[in-house]
PDB file of C-alpha atoms in Angstrom:
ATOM      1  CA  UNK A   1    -171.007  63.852 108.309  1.00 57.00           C
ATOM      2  CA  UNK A   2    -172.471  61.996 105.751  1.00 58.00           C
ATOM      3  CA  UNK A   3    -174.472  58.995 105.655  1.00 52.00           C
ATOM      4  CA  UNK A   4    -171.276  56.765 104.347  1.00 63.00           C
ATOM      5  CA  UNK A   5    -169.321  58.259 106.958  1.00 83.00           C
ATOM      6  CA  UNK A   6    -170.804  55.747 109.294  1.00 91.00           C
ATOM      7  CA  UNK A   7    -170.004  52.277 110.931  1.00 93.00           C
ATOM      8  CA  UNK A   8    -172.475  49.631 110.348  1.00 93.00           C
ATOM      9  CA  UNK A   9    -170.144  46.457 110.509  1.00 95.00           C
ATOM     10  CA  UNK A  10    -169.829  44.749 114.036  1.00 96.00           C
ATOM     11  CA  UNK A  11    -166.831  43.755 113.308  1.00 95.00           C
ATOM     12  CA  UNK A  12    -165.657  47.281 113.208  1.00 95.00           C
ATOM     13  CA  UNK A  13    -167.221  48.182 116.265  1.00 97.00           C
ATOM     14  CA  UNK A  14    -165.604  44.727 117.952  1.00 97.00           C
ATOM     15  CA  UNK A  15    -161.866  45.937 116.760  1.00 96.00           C
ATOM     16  CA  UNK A  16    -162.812  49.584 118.383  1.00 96.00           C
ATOM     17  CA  UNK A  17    -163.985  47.886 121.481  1.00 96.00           C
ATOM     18  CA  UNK A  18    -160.871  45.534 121.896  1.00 97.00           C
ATOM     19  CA  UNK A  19    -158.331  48.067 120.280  1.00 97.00           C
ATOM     20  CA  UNK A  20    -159.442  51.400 120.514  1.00 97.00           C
ATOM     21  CA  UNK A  21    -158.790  53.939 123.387  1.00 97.00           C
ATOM     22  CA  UNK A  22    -161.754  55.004 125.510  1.00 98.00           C
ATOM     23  CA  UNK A  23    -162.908  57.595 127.329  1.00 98.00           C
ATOM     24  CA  UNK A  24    -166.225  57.678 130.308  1.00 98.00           C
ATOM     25  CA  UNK A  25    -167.869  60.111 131.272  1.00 98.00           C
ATOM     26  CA  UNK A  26    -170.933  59.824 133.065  1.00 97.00           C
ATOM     27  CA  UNK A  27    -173.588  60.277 130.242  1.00 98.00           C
ATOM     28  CA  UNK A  28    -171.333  58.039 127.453  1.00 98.00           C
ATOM     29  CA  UNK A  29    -167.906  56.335 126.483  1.00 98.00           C
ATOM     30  CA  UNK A  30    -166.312  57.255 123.578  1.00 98.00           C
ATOM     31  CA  UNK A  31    -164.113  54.460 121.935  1.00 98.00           C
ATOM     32  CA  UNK A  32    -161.824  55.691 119.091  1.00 97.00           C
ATOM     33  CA  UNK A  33    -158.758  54.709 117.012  1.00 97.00           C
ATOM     34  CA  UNK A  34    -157.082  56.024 113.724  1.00 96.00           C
ATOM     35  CA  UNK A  35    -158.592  55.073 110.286  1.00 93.00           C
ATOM     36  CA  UNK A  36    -156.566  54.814 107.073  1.00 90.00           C
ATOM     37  CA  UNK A  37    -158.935  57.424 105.361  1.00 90.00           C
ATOM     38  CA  UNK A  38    -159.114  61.424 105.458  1.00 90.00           C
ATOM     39  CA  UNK A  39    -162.414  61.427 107.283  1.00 91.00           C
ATOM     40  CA  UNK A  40    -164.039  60.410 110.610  1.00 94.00           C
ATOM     41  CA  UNK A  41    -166.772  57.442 110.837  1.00 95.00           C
ATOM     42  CA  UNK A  42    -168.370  57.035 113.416  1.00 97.00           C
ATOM     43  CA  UNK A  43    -171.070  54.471 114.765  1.00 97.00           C
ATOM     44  CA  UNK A  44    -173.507  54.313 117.913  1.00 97.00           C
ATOM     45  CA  UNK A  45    -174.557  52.417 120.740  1.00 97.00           C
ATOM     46  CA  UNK A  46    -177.773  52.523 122.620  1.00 97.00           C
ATOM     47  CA  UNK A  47    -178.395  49.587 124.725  1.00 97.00           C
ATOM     48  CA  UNK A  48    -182.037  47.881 125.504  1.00 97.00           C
ATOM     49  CA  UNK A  49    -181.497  48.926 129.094  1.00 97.00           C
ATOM     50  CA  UNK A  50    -182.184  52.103 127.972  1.00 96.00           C
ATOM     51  CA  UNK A  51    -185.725  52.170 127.244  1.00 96.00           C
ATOM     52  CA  UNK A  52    -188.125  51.212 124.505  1.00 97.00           C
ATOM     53  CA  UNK A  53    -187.392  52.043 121.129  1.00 98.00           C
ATOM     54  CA  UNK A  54    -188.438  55.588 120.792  1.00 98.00           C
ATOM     55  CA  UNK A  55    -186.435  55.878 124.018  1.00 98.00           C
ATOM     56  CA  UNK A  56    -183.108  54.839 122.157  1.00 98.00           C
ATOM     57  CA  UNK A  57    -184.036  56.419 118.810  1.00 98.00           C
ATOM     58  CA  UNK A  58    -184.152  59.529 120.608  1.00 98.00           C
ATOM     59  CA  UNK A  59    -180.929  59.371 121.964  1.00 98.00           C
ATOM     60  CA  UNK A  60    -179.406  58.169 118.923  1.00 97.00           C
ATOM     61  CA  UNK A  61    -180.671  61.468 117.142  1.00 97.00           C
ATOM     62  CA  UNK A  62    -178.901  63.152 119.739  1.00 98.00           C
ATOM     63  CA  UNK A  63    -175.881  61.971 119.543  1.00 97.00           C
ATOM     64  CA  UNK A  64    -175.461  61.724 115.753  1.00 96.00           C
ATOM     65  CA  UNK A  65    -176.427  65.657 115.813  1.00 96.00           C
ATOM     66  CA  UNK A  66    -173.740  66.052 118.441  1.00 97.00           C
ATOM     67  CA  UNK A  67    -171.116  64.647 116.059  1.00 96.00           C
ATOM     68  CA  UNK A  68    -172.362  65.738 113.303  1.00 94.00           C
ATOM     69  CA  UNK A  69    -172.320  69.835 114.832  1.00 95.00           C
ATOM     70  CA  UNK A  70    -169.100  69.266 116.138  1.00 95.00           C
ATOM     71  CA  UNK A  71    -167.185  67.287 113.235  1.00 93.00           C
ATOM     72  CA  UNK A  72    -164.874  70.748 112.696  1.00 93.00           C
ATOM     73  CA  UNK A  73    -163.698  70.279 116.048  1.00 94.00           C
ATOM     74  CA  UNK A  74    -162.234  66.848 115.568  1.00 95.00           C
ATOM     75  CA  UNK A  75    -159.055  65.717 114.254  1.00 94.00           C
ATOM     76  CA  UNK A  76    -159.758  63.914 110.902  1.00 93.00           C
ATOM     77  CA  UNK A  77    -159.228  60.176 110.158  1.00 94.00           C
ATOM     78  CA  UNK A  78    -161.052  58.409 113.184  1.00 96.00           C
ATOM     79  CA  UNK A  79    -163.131  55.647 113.928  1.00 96.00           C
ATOM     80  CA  UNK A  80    -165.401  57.037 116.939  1.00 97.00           C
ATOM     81  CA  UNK A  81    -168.062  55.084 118.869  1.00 98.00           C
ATOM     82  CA  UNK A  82    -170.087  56.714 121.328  1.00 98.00           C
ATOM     83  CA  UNK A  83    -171.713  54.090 123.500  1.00 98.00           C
ATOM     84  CA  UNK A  84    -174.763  56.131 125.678  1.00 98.00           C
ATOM     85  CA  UNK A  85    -175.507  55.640 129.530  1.00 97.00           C
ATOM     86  CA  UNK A  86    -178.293  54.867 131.757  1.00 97.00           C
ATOM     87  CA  UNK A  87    -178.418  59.249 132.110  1.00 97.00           C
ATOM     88  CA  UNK A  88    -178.236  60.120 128.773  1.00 97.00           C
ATOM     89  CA  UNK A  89    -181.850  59.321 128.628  1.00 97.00           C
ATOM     90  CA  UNK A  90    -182.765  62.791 130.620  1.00 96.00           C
ATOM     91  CA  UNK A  91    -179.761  64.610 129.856  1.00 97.00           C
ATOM     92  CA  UNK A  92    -180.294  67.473 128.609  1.00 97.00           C
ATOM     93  CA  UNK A  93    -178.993  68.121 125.524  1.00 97.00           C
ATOM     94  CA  UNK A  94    -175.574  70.869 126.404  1.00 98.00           C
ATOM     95  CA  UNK A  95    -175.142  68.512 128.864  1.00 98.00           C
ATOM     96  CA  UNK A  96    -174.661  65.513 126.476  1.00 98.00           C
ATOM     97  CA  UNK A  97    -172.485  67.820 124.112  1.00 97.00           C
ATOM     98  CA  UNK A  98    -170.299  68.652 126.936  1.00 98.00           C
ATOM     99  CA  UNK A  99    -169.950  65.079 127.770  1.00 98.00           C
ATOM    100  CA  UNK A 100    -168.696  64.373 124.058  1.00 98.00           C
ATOM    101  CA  UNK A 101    -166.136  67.372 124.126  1.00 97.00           C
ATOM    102  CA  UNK A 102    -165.026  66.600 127.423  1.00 97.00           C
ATOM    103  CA  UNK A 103    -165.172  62.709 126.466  1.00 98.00           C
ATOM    104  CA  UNK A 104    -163.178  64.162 123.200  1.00 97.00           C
ATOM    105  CA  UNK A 105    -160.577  65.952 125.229  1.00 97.00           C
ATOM    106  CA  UNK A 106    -159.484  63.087 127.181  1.00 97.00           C
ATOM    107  CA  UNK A 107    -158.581  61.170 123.810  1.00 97.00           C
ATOM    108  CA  UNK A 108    -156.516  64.536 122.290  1.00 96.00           C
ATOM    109  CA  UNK A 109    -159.060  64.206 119.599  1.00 96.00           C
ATOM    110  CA  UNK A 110    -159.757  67.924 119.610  1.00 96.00           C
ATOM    111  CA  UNK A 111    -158.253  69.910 117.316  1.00 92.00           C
ATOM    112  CA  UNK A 112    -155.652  72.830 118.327  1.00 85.00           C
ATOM    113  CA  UNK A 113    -157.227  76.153 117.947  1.00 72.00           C
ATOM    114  CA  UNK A 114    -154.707  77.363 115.930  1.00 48.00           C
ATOM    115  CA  UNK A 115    -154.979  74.796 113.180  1.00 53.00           C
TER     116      UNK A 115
END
């Protein structure tokens, strides 16, 4: 995933909030809804309560590497926003990818094997 491929705007992370479909799981939620390009985007949320800035940063590396390992198993042409928990900060990291593909599951987001 490239860096363009990426939300920045609030108000696109506002419309997935209020519009999107979600999915919890107990290290993040995943909001997502359908773009009108070819290509995912996707944005991330890692809240104050967290931890201290290194804290976060860390498990915003995490995550982006997560999506960015896994973008061939996603349907294309979604907006995704993973939104990390209070135990994503000791998760280890299979355990955070699991989340994500289980988290993905749940929203039919995976793609068919066959495809």
């Amino acid at each position: 995933m490239k860096l363009r491929d990426t939300l920045k705007k609030n108000s696109d992370f506002r419309r997935l909030y209020t519009k999107g479909k979600s999915a919890a799981t107990p290290y993040l939620v995943l909001y997502c809804r359908k773009n009108r390009t070819e290509h995912n985007r996707a944005g991330y949320t890692v809240s104050t309560k967290l931890g201290h800035a290194v804290v976060r940063n860390r498990v915003r590396r995490r995550l982006r590497e997560i999506v960015r390992l896994n973008a061939n198993a996603v349907k294309p042409g979604y907006d995704l926003v993973l939104v990390a928990r209070s135990r994503a900060v000791d998760a280890e990291y299979k355990k955070l990818e699991r989340a994500y593909l289980t988290a993905c599951e749940k929203l039919e987001l995976l793609r068919k094997e066959t495809e």
